[in-house]
PDB file of C-alpha atoms in Angstrom:
ATOM      1  CA  MET A   1       1.508  -8.519  -2.444  1.00 38.00           C
ATOM      2  CA  THR A   2       1.559  -4.968  -3.755  1.00 40.00           C
ATOM      3  CA  ALA A   3       0.460  -4.539  -7.358  1.00 45.00           C
ATOM      4  CA  VAL A   4       2.980  -3.175  -9.841  1.00 46.00           C
ATOM      5  CA  ARG A   5       1.579  -0.720 -12.381  1.00 48.00           C
ATOM      6  CA  SER A   6       4.601   0.569 -14.292  1.00 51.00           C
ATOM      7  CA  ARG A   7       4.241   0.606 -18.076  1.00 58.00           C
ATOM      8  CA  SER A   8       6.893   0.943 -20.753  1.00 54.00           C
ATOM      9  CA  VAL A   9       7.217   0.232 -24.462  1.00 58.00           C
ATOM     10  CA  VAL A  10       9.776  -2.523 -24.946  1.00 59.00           C
ATOM     11  CA  SER A  11       9.899  -2.583 -28.739  1.00 57.00           C
ATOM     12  CA  SER A  12       8.483  -0.546 -31.594  1.00 56.00           C
ATOM     13  CA  ALA A  13       7.712  -2.680 -34.609  1.00 52.00           C
ATOM     14  CA  ALA A  14       8.779  -2.226 -38.211  1.00 54.00           C
ATOM     15  CA  THR A  15       7.792  -4.341 -41.185  1.00 59.00           C
ATOM     16  CA  ASP A  16       9.538  -7.728 -40.932  1.00 69.00           C
ATOM     17  CA  GLY A  17      10.838  -6.756 -37.495  1.00 86.00           C
ATOM     18  CA  PRO A  18       9.843  -7.803 -33.971  1.00 95.00           C
ATOM     19  CA  ALA A  19       6.308  -7.170 -32.766  1.00 97.00           C
ATOM     20  CA  CYS A  20       5.558  -4.103 -30.678  1.00 97.00           C
ATOM     21  CA  MET A  21       5.449  -5.060 -27.024  1.00 97.00           C
ATOM     22  CA  VAL A  22       4.497  -3.181 -23.858  1.00 97.00           C
ATOM     23  CA  ARG A  23       5.855  -4.098 -20.431  1.00 97.00           C
ATOM     24  CA  HIS A  24       4.001  -3.870 -17.133  1.00 98.00           C
ATOM     25  CA  GLY A  25       5.961  -4.487 -13.954  1.00 96.00           C
ATOM     26  CA  VAL A  26       9.666  -5.033 -13.355  1.00 94.00           C
ATOM     27  CA  GLY A  27       9.858  -8.520 -11.827  1.00 95.00           C
ATOM     28  CA  PRO A  28      12.086 -11.404 -13.001  1.00 95.00           C
ATOM     29  CA  GLU A  29       9.164 -13.765 -13.733  1.00 96.00           C
ATOM     30  CA  LEU A  30       8.290 -13.166 -17.391  1.00 98.00           C
ATOM     31  CA  PHE A  31       4.761 -13.480 -18.773  1.00 98.00           C
ATOM     32  CA  VAL A  32       3.989 -12.697 -22.427  1.00 99.00           C
ATOM     33  CA  GLY A  33       0.372 -12.090 -23.473  1.00 99.00           C
ATOM     34  CA  PHE A  34      -1.044 -12.849 -26.936  1.00 99.00           C
ATOM     35  CA  HIS A  35      -4.353 -11.094 -27.541  1.00 98.00           C
ATOM     36  CA  GLY A  36      -7.224 -12.636 -29.456  1.00 95.00           C
ATOM     37  CA  TRP A  37      -9.133 -11.630 -32.563  1.00 93.00           C
ATOM     38  CA  SER A  38      -9.656  -7.824 -32.784  1.00 92.00           C
ATOM     39  CA  GLY A  39      -7.424  -7.293 -29.747  1.00 94.00           C
ATOM     40  CA  SER A  40      -4.224  -5.352 -29.050  1.00 96.00           C
ATOM     41  CA  CYS A  41      -1.510  -4.988 -26.438  1.00 97.00           C
ATOM     42  CA  ARG A  42      -4.166  -3.377 -24.228  1.00 96.00           C
ATOM     43  CA  SER A  43      -6.244  -6.570 -24.077  1.00 96.00           C
ATOM     44  CA  PHE A  44      -4.530  -7.618 -20.845  1.00 98.00           C
ATOM     45  CA  ASP A  45      -4.838  -4.219 -19.133  1.00 98.00           C
ATOM     46  CA  PRO A  46      -7.564  -5.489 -16.722  1.00 97.00           C
ATOM     47  CA  LEU A  47      -4.933  -7.776 -15.142  1.00 98.00           C
ATOM     48  CA  ILE A  48      -2.441  -5.012 -14.393  1.00 97.00           C
ATOM     49  CA  PRO A  49      -3.837  -4.014 -10.950  1.00 96.00           C
ATOM     50  CA  TYR A  50      -3.339  -7.612  -9.793  1.00 96.00           C
ATOM     51  CA  LEU A  51       0.285  -8.189 -10.868  1.00 96.00           C
ATOM     52  CA  PRO A  52       2.597  -9.466  -8.116  1.00 95.00           C
ATOM     53  CA  GLU A  53       5.834  -7.574  -7.523  1.00 94.00           C
ATOM     54  CA  ASP A  54       7.999 -10.362  -8.952  1.00 94.00           C
ATOM     55  CA  VAL A  55       6.201 -10.399 -12.340  1.00 96.00           C
ATOM     56  CA  SER A  56       6.765  -8.610 -15.626  1.00 97.00           C
ATOM     57  CA  LEU A  57       3.854  -8.838 -18.058  1.00 98.00           C
ATOM     58  CA  PHE A  58       4.764  -8.198 -21.688  1.00 98.00           C
ATOM     59  CA  SER A  59       1.720  -7.619 -23.880  1.00 98.00           C
ATOM     60  CA  LEU A  60       2.125  -7.899 -27.653  1.00 97.00           C
ATOM     61  CA  ASP A  61       0.516  -6.240 -30.619  1.00 98.00           C
ATOM     62  CA  GLN A  62       0.261  -9.204 -32.957  1.00 97.00           C
ATOM     63  CA  PRO A  63       0.900  -8.706 -36.711  1.00 97.00           C
ATOM     64  CA  GLY A  64      -1.681  -6.361 -38.205  1.00 97.00           C
ATOM     65  CA  PHE A  65      -2.848  -5.001 -34.837  1.00 97.00           C
ATOM     66  CA  GLY A  66      -1.972  -1.890 -32.872  1.00 96.00           C
ATOM     67  CA  LYS A  67       1.534  -0.683 -33.694  1.00 96.00           C
ATOM     68  CA  THR A  68       2.723  -3.911 -35.331  1.00 97.00           C
ATOM     69  CA  PRO A  69       2.448  -3.731 -39.131  1.00 96.00           C
ATOM     70  CA  ALA A  70       0.649  -6.404 -41.108  1.00 96.00           C
ATOM     71  CA  PRO A  71       2.889  -8.940 -42.847  1.00 95.00           C
ATOM     72  CA  ARG A  72       3.445  -8.765 -46.586  1.00 93.00           C
ATOM     73  CA  SER A  73       1.597 -12.074 -46.851  1.00 94.00           C
ATOM     74  CA  TRP A  74      -0.431 -13.950 -44.253  1.00 95.00           C
ATOM     75  CA  SER A  75       0.663 -17.444 -43.171  1.00 93.00           C
ATOM     76  CA  SER A  76       1.443 -19.401 -40.031  1.00 93.00           C
ATOM     77  CA  GLU A  77       5.033 -18.196 -40.382  1.00 94.00           C
ATOM     78  CA  SER A  78       4.055 -14.533 -40.544  1.00 95.00           C
ATOM     79  CA  LEU A  79       1.780 -15.014 -37.520  1.00 95.00           C
ATOM     80  CA  VAL A  80       4.611 -16.094 -35.242  1.00 96.00           C
ATOM     81  CA  THR A  81       7.884 -14.634 -36.543  1.00 96.00           C
ATOM     82  CA  PRO A  82       7.441 -11.057 -35.183  1.00 97.00           C
ATOM     83  CA  SER A  83       6.482 -12.387 -31.744  1.00 97.00           C
ATOM     84  CA  VAL A  84       9.368 -14.874 -31.694  1.00 97.00           C
ATOM     85  CA  GLN A  85      11.775 -12.060 -32.565  1.00 97.00           C
ATOM     86  CA  ALA A  86      10.377  -9.851 -29.800  1.00 97.00           C
ATOM     87  CA  ILE A  87      10.512 -12.563 -27.128  1.00 98.00           C
ATOM     88  CA  GLU A  88      14.039 -13.635 -28.049  1.00 96.00           C
ATOM     89  CA  GLN A  89      15.151 -10.101 -27.120  1.00 95.00           C
ATOM     90  CA  LEU A  90      13.763 -10.317 -23.575  1.00 96.00           C
ATOM     91  CA  PRO A  91      16.038 -10.918 -20.604  1.00 93.00           C
ATOM     92  CA  PHE A  92      16.416 -14.556 -19.677  1.00 90.00           C
ATOM     93  CA  GLY A  93      14.097 -15.763 -16.931  1.00 90.00           C
ATOM     94  CA  PRO A  94      11.210 -18.127 -16.200  1.00 93.00           C
ATOM     95  CA  LEU A  95       8.851 -17.679 -19.157  1.00 97.00           C
ATOM     96  CA  THR A  96       5.071 -18.162 -19.370  1.00 98.00           C
ATOM     97  CA  LEU A  97       3.030 -17.512 -22.517  1.00 99.00           C
ATOM     98  CA  ILE A  98      -0.613 -16.427 -22.161  1.00 99.00           C
ATOM     99  CA  GLY A  99      -2.885 -16.898 -25.172  1.00 98.00           C
ATOM    100  CA  ASN A 100      -6.372 -15.414 -25.187  1.00 98.00           C
ATOM    101  CA  CYS A 101      -8.951 -16.952 -27.580  1.00 96.00           C
ATOM    102  CA  ALA A 102      -7.315 -17.065 -31.052  1.00 96.00           C
ATOM    103  CA  GLY A 103      -4.119 -15.878 -29.406  1.00 97.00           C
ATOM    104  CA  ALA A 104      -3.860 -19.306 -27.772  1.00 98.00           C
ATOM    105  CA  VAL A 105      -3.040 -20.873 -31.139  1.00 97.00           C
ATOM    106  CA  VAL A 106      -0.360 -18.258 -31.814  1.00 98.00           C
ATOM    107  CA  ALA A 107       1.108 -18.666 -28.320  1.00 98.00           C
ATOM    108  CA  LEU A 108       1.439 -22.415 -28.884  1.00 98.00           C
ATOM    109  CA  LEU A 109       3.078 -21.915 -32.277  1.00 98.00           C
ATOM    110  CA  VAL A 110       5.537 -19.528 -30.648  1.00 98.00           C
ATOM    111  CA  ALA A 111       6.186 -21.939 -27.764  1.00 98.00           C
ATOM    112  CA  ILE A 112       7.406 -24.660 -30.133  1.00 97.00           C
ATOM    113  CA  ARG A 113       9.409 -22.190 -32.240  1.00 96.00           C
ATOM    114  CA  LEU A 114      11.325 -20.315 -29.549  1.00 97.00           C
ATOM    115  CA  HIS A 115      14.995 -21.039 -28.928  1.00 94.00           C
ATOM    116  CA  ARG A 116      14.473 -20.590 -25.200  1.00 95.00           C
ATOM    117  CA  PRO A 117      12.455 -22.762 -22.801  1.00 96.00           C
ATOM    118  CA  VAL A 118       8.803 -22.006 -22.112  1.00 98.00           C
ATOM    119  CA  ARG A 119       7.947 -23.232 -18.650  1.00 97.00           C
ATOM    120  CA  ARG A 120       4.194 -22.812 -18.928  1.00 98.00           C
ATOM    121  CA  VAL A 121       1.403 -21.831 -21.285  1.00 98.00           C
ATOM    122  CA  VAL A 122      -1.934 -20.428 -20.123  1.00 99.00           C
ATOM    123  CA  LEU A 123      -4.717 -20.784 -22.696  1.00 99.00           C
ATOM    124  CA  ILE A 124      -7.781 -18.627 -22.045  1.00 98.00           C
ATOM    125  CA  ASP A 125     -10.996 -19.751 -23.749  1.00 97.00           C
ATOM    126  CA  PRO A 126      -9.035 -21.607 -26.457  1.00 97.00           C
ATOM    127  CA  PHE A 127     -10.674 -23.129 -29.534  1.00 96.00           C
ATOM    128  CA  ALA A 128      -9.157 -26.451 -30.633  1.00 96.00           C
ATOM    129  CA  TYR A 129     -10.927 -26.178 -33.984  1.00 93.00           C
ATOM    130  CA  ALA A 130     -12.777 -23.581 -36.054  1.00 90.00           C
ATOM    131  CA  PRO A 131     -16.567 -23.917 -35.643  1.00 90.00           C
ATOM    132  CA  TRP A 132     -18.771 -23.375 -38.665  1.00 88.00           C
ATOM    133  CA  TYR A 133     -19.660 -19.797 -37.729  1.00 86.00           C
ATOM    134  CA  PHE A 134     -16.006 -18.811 -38.084  1.00 88.00           C
ATOM    135  CA  SER A 135     -15.459 -20.895 -41.203  1.00 88.00           C
ATOM    136  CA  ILE A 136     -18.016 -18.702 -42.974  1.00 90.00           C
ATOM    137  CA  PHE A 137     -15.389 -15.943 -43.084  1.00 92.00           C
ATOM    138  CA  ASP A 138     -12.718 -18.090 -44.744  1.00 90.00           C
ATOM    139  CA  HIS A 139     -13.784 -17.703 -48.378  1.00 87.00           C
ATOM    140  CA  PHE A 140     -11.823 -14.847 -49.978  1.00 84.00           C
ATOM    141  CA  LEU A 141     -14.822 -13.125 -51.595  1.00 86.00           C
ATOM    142  CA  VAL A 142     -17.933 -14.332 -49.763  1.00 92.00           C
ATOM    143  CA  GLY A 143     -16.135 -14.519 -46.427  1.00 91.00           C
ATOM    144  CA  ARG A 144     -14.782 -11.004 -46.719  1.00 92.00           C
ATOM    145  CA  LEU A 145     -18.215  -9.638 -47.638  1.00 93.00           C
ATOM    146  CA  PHE A 146     -19.832 -11.468 -44.723  1.00 92.00           C
ATOM    147  CA  TYR A 147     -17.147 -10.102 -42.402  1.00 93.00           C
ATOM    148  CA  LEU A 148     -17.764  -6.530 -43.566  1.00 93.00           C
ATOM    149  CA  LEU A 149     -21.518  -6.881 -43.081  1.00 92.00           C
ATOM    150  CA  THR A 150     -21.093  -8.392 -39.621  1.00 92.00           C
ATOM    151  CA  PHE A 151     -18.210  -6.477 -38.050  1.00 92.00           C
ATOM    152  CA  ALA A 152     -17.276  -3.434 -40.131  1.00 91.00           C
ATOM    153  CA  ASN A 153     -20.446  -1.424 -39.573  1.00 90.00           C
ATOM    154  CA  PRO A 154     -22.255  -0.322 -36.384  1.00 90.00           C
ATOM    155  CA  LEU A 155     -25.522  -2.121 -37.146  1.00 93.00           C
ATOM    156  CA  GLY A 156     -23.796  -5.430 -37.820  1.00 89.00           C
ATOM    157  CA  ARG A 157     -21.791  -5.155 -34.598  1.00 92.00           C
ATOM    158  CA  TRP A 158     -24.879  -4.263 -32.574  1.00 93.00           C
ATOM    159  CA  MET A 159     -26.812  -7.233 -33.948  1.00 91.00           C
ATOM    160  CA  THR A 160     -23.886  -9.581 -33.352  1.00 88.00           C
ATOM    161  CA  ASN A 161     -23.390  -8.448 -29.766  1.00 84.00           C
ATOM    162  CA  ARG A 162     -27.120  -8.824 -29.094  1.00 87.00           C
ATOM    163  CA  SER A 163     -27.165 -12.332 -30.554  1.00 85.00           C
ATOM    164  CA  LEU A 164     -24.261 -13.358 -28.297  1.00 82.00           C
ATOM    165  CA  GLY A 165     -25.952 -12.201 -25.100  1.00 80.00           C
ATOM    166  CA  SER A 166     -25.698 -15.627 -23.462  1.00 80.00           C
ATOM    167  CA  LEU A 167     -21.888 -15.553 -23.810  1.00 79.00           C
ATOM    168  CA  ARG A 168     -21.284 -12.313 -21.913  1.00 83.00           C
ATOM    169  CA  SER A 169     -22.343 -10.214 -18.961  1.00 78.00           C
ATOM    170  CA  PRO A 170     -24.997  -7.532 -19.620  1.00 81.00           C
ATOM    171  CA  THR A 171     -22.359  -4.784 -19.661  1.00 81.00           C
ATOM    172  CA  THR A 172     -19.827  -6.563 -21.888  1.00 82.00           C
ATOM    173  CA  ASP A 173     -19.509  -5.733 -25.574  1.00 77.00           C
ATOM    174  CA  LEU A 174     -18.031  -8.780 -27.296  1.00 81.00           C
ATOM    175  CA  VAL A 175     -17.374  -6.848 -30.501  1.00 83.00           C
ATOM    176  CA  GLU A 176     -16.021  -3.620 -29.006  1.00 86.00           C
ATOM    177  CA  GLY A 177     -12.556  -4.292 -30.421  1.00 86.00           C
ATOM    178  CA  PHE A 178     -13.912  -4.282 -33.963  1.00 85.00           C
ATOM    179  CA  ARG A 179     -14.582  -0.544 -33.763  1.00 89.00           C
ATOM    180  CA  SER A 180     -10.917   0.375 -34.119  1.00 88.00           C
ATOM    181  CA  VAL A 181      -9.180  -2.504 -35.926  1.00 91.00           C
ATOM    182  CA  ARG A 182      -7.837  -2.473 -39.465  1.00 94.00           C
ATOM    183  CA  HIS A 183     -10.551  -4.676 -40.878  1.00 95.00           C
ATOM    184  CA  PHE A 184      -8.636  -6.318 -43.719  1.00 95.00           C
ATOM    185  CA  ASP A 185      -5.850  -7.263 -41.305  1.00 96.00           C
ATOM    186  CA  ASN A 186      -8.335  -8.478 -38.694  1.00 96.00           C
ATOM    187  CA  TRP A 187     -10.076 -10.693 -41.253  1.00 96.00           C
ATOM    188  CA  SER A 188      -6.747 -11.954 -42.623  1.00 96.00           C
ATOM    189  CA  PHE A 189      -5.535 -12.787 -39.113  1.00 96.00           C
ATOM    190  CA  LEU A 190      -8.614 -14.939 -38.522  1.00 95.00           C
ATOM    191  CA  ARG A 191      -8.106 -16.803 -41.797  1.00 95.00           C
ATOM    192  CA  ALA A 192      -4.455 -17.455 -40.945  1.00 96.00           C
ATOM    193  CA  VAL A 193      -5.350 -18.757 -37.478  1.00 96.00           C
ATOM    194  CA  MET A 194      -8.037 -21.015 -38.959  1.00 94.00           C
ATOM    195  CA  SER A 195      -5.522 -22.435 -41.440  1.00 94.00           C
ATOM    196  CA  VAL A 196      -3.359 -23.419 -38.476  1.00 95.00           C
ATOM    197  CA  GLY A 197      -6.353 -24.840 -36.609  1.00 91.00           C
ATOM    198  CA  ARG A 198      -7.248 -27.145 -39.482  1.00 92.00           C
ATOM    199  CA  LYS A 199      -4.029 -29.072 -38.840  1.00 93.00           C
ATOM    200  CA  GLY A 200      -5.369 -30.193 -35.450  1.00 95.00           C
ATOM    201  CA  VAL A 201      -4.017 -29.934 -31.924  1.00 97.00           C
ATOM    202  CA  HIS A 202      -1.383 -32.650 -32.394  1.00 97.00           C
ATOM    203  CA  GLN A 203       0.838 -30.158 -34.207  1.00 97.00           C
ATOM    204  CA  PHE A 204       1.580 -28.792 -30.719  1.00 98.00           C
ATOM    205  CA  ALA A 205       2.482 -32.175 -29.196  1.00 97.00           C
ATOM    206  CA  SER A 206       6.170 -31.295 -28.936  1.00 97.00           C
ATOM    207  CA  TYR A 207       5.406 -28.757 -26.209  1.00 98.00           C
ATOM    208  CA  ALA A 208       6.081 -30.528 -22.913  1.00 96.00           C
ATOM    209  CA  GLY A 209       5.779 -27.782 -20.309  1.00 97.00           C
ATOM    210  CA  GLU A 210       2.982 -26.892 -17.925  1.00 97.00           C
ATOM    211  CA  VAL A 211      -0.461 -26.149 -19.376  1.00 98.00           C
ATOM    212  CA  ASP A 212      -3.368 -24.275 -17.801  1.00 98.00           C
ATOM    213  CA  LEU A 213      -6.772 -23.965 -19.473  1.00 98.00           C
ATOM    214  CA  LEU A 214      -8.986 -21.128 -18.210  1.00 98.00           C
ATOM    215  CA  VAL A 215     -12.538 -21.248 -19.542  1.00 98.00           C
ATOM    216  CA  GLY A 216     -15.416 -18.844 -19.037  1.00 96.00           C
ATOM    217  CA  GLU A 217     -18.465 -20.288 -17.329  1.00 94.00           C
ATOM    218  CA  ARG A 218     -20.727 -19.135 -20.192  1.00 92.00           C
ATOM    219  CA  THR A 219     -18.462 -19.450 -23.190  1.00 94.00           C
ATOM    220  CA  PHE A 220     -19.009 -20.889 -26.671  1.00 92.00           C
ATOM    221  CA  HIS A 221     -19.996 -24.560 -26.798  1.00 94.00           C
ATOM    222  CA  ALA A 222     -17.111 -25.045 -29.225  1.00 94.00           C
ATOM    223  CA  VAL A 223     -14.659 -23.948 -26.518  1.00 96.00           C
ATOM    224  CA  GLU A 224     -16.215 -26.383 -24.038  1.00 96.00           C
ATOM    225  CA  ARG A 225     -15.994 -29.170 -26.623  1.00 96.00           C
ATOM    226  CA  SER A 226     -12.361 -28.233 -27.234  1.00 97.00           C
ATOM    227  CA  ILE A 227     -11.227 -28.931 -23.671  1.00 97.00           C
ATOM    228  CA  PRO A 228     -11.197 -32.757 -24.063  1.00 98.00           C
ATOM    229  CA  GLN A 229      -8.992 -32.359 -27.139  1.00 98.00           C
ATOM    230  CA  TRP A 230      -6.496 -30.261 -25.214  1.00 98.00           C
ATOM    231  CA  THR A 231      -6.463 -32.575 -22.187  1.00 98.00           C
ATOM    232  CA  GLU A 232      -6.084 -35.640 -24.413  1.00 98.00           C
ATOM    233  CA  LEU A 233      -3.039 -33.995 -25.974  1.00 98.00           C
ATOM    234  CA  TRP A 234      -1.664 -32.976 -22.559  1.00 98.00           C
ATOM    235  CA  PRO A 235      -3.030 -35.262 -19.799  1.00 98.00           C
ATOM    236  CA  HIS A 236      -1.156 -33.119 -17.274  1.00 97.00           C
ATOM    237  CA  ALA A 237      -3.077 -29.972 -18.299  1.00 98.00           C
ATOM    238  CA  ARG A 238      -5.100 -28.251 -15.579  1.00 97.00           C
ATOM    239  CA  SER A 239      -8.527 -26.944 -16.531  1.00 97.00           C
ATOM    240  CA  GLN A 240     -10.334 -24.281 -14.519  1.00 97.00           C
ATOM    241  CA  LYS A 241     -13.739 -22.707 -15.081  1.00 97.00           C
ATOM    242  CA  ILE A 242     -13.878 -18.961 -14.422  1.00 97.00           C
ATOM    243  CA  ARG A 243     -17.142 -18.326 -12.592  1.00 94.00           C
ATOM    244  CA  GLY A 244     -19.304 -15.461 -13.736  1.00 90.00           C
ATOM    245  CA  ALA A 245     -17.417 -14.985 -17.007  1.00 93.00           C
ATOM    246  CA  GLY A 246     -18.449 -15.534 -20.602  1.00 92.00           C
ATOM    247  CA  HIS A 247     -16.057 -15.618 -23.548  1.00 92.00           C
ATOM    248  CA  LEU A 248     -13.988 -12.693 -22.210  1.00 93.00           C
ATOM    249  CA  PRO A 249     -12.785 -13.811 -18.763  1.00 96.00           C
ATOM    250  CA  VAL A 250      -9.939 -11.273 -18.719  1.00 97.00           C
ATOM    251  CA  HIS A 251     -12.475  -8.435 -18.907  1.00 95.00           C
ATOM    252  CA  GLU A 252     -15.347  -9.961 -16.938  1.00 95.00           C
ATOM    253  CA  ALA A 253     -13.411 -11.635 -14.107  1.00 96.00           C
ATOM    254  CA  PRO A 254      -9.897 -10.130 -14.126  1.00 97.00           C
ATOM    255  CA  GLU A 255      -9.143 -10.838 -10.466  1.00 97.00           C
ATOM    256  CA  ALA A 256     -10.042 -14.523 -10.833  1.00 97.00           C
ATOM    257  CA  VAL A 257      -7.970 -14.809 -14.011  1.00 98.00           C
ATOM    258  CA  ALA A 258      -5.010 -13.026 -12.410  1.00 97.00           C
ATOM    259  CA  ARG A 259      -5.257 -15.291  -9.378  1.00 96.00           C
ATOM    260  CA  ALA A 260      -5.121 -18.382 -11.599  1.00 97.00           C
ATOM    261  CA  ILE A 261      -2.245 -17.107 -13.724  1.00 97.00           C
ATOM    262  CA  PHE A 262       0.000 -15.270 -11.291  1.00 96.00           C
ATOM    263  CA  TYR A 263      -0.776 -16.683  -7.853  1.00 90.00           C
ATOM    264  CA  GLU A 264      -2.344 -20.136  -7.472  1.00 78.00           C
ATOM    265  CA  ARG A 265      -0.053 -22.099  -9.800  1.00 66.00           C
ATOM    266  CA  ARG A 266       2.981 -20.404  -8.298  1.00 64.00           C
ATOM    267  CA  GLY A 267       2.036 -21.126  -4.695  1.00 64.00           C
ATOM    268  CA  LEU A 268       1.295 -17.490  -3.832  1.00 64.00           C
ATOM    269  CA  ASN A 269      -1.631 -16.092  -1.883  1.00 63.00           C
ATOM    270  CA  ARG A 270      -3.891 -13.221  -2.826  1.00 60.00           C
TER     271      ARG A 270
END
């Protein structure tokens, strides 16, 4: 099929309003992408060359990222409300939510909050719990200081990317997104996601649609240990390992990810 590359801004966010969302493609099959930590609506750009003609991919700026303002206070409610408002404005059609890394948790929260059916969720490298190395950032004073030392300065980012060499390809920068984020919002987003994660995966049990789990071949051990929790919650979930990818499959293996999301599960060939 011929790839569709058109791009348009669907909504421009205001405080307490719907999240900013960018549309790629014009097809009736609706896919909404939730970026991960330090991401933006551009996080799914590597998939755009592989979109089928019948697909529209809507990519969100989550609260505090890109053009979507940060909430007045951070909570599970403020994580999902702008995205719910944006999606409710979309034309009606078959709907799939794509959650990348921490965005998987937000996508699931949105799926059980929407007033329209979600046929399928695709969770890319999803954590079912917060490992200790993320929990370090949770303390308001110590956690914020540790975050600033690790991600808000070039030396900290360089050291972090070097230390995570086994989780990426040689040319991938796992912390590239931290160069341009609003650091307080980025840190607050992580804390809000972790507060949701502490409630466990069973909070999402009411979601009964299709589930796909896409996991990088060289990802975090915590992601690998999370898969049994997801498949216990949803025995019908399909798990697929993305060969050659680390923790960022969308960037390191975009064609394989696009094939899994847009083609294979829908009975299409590429």
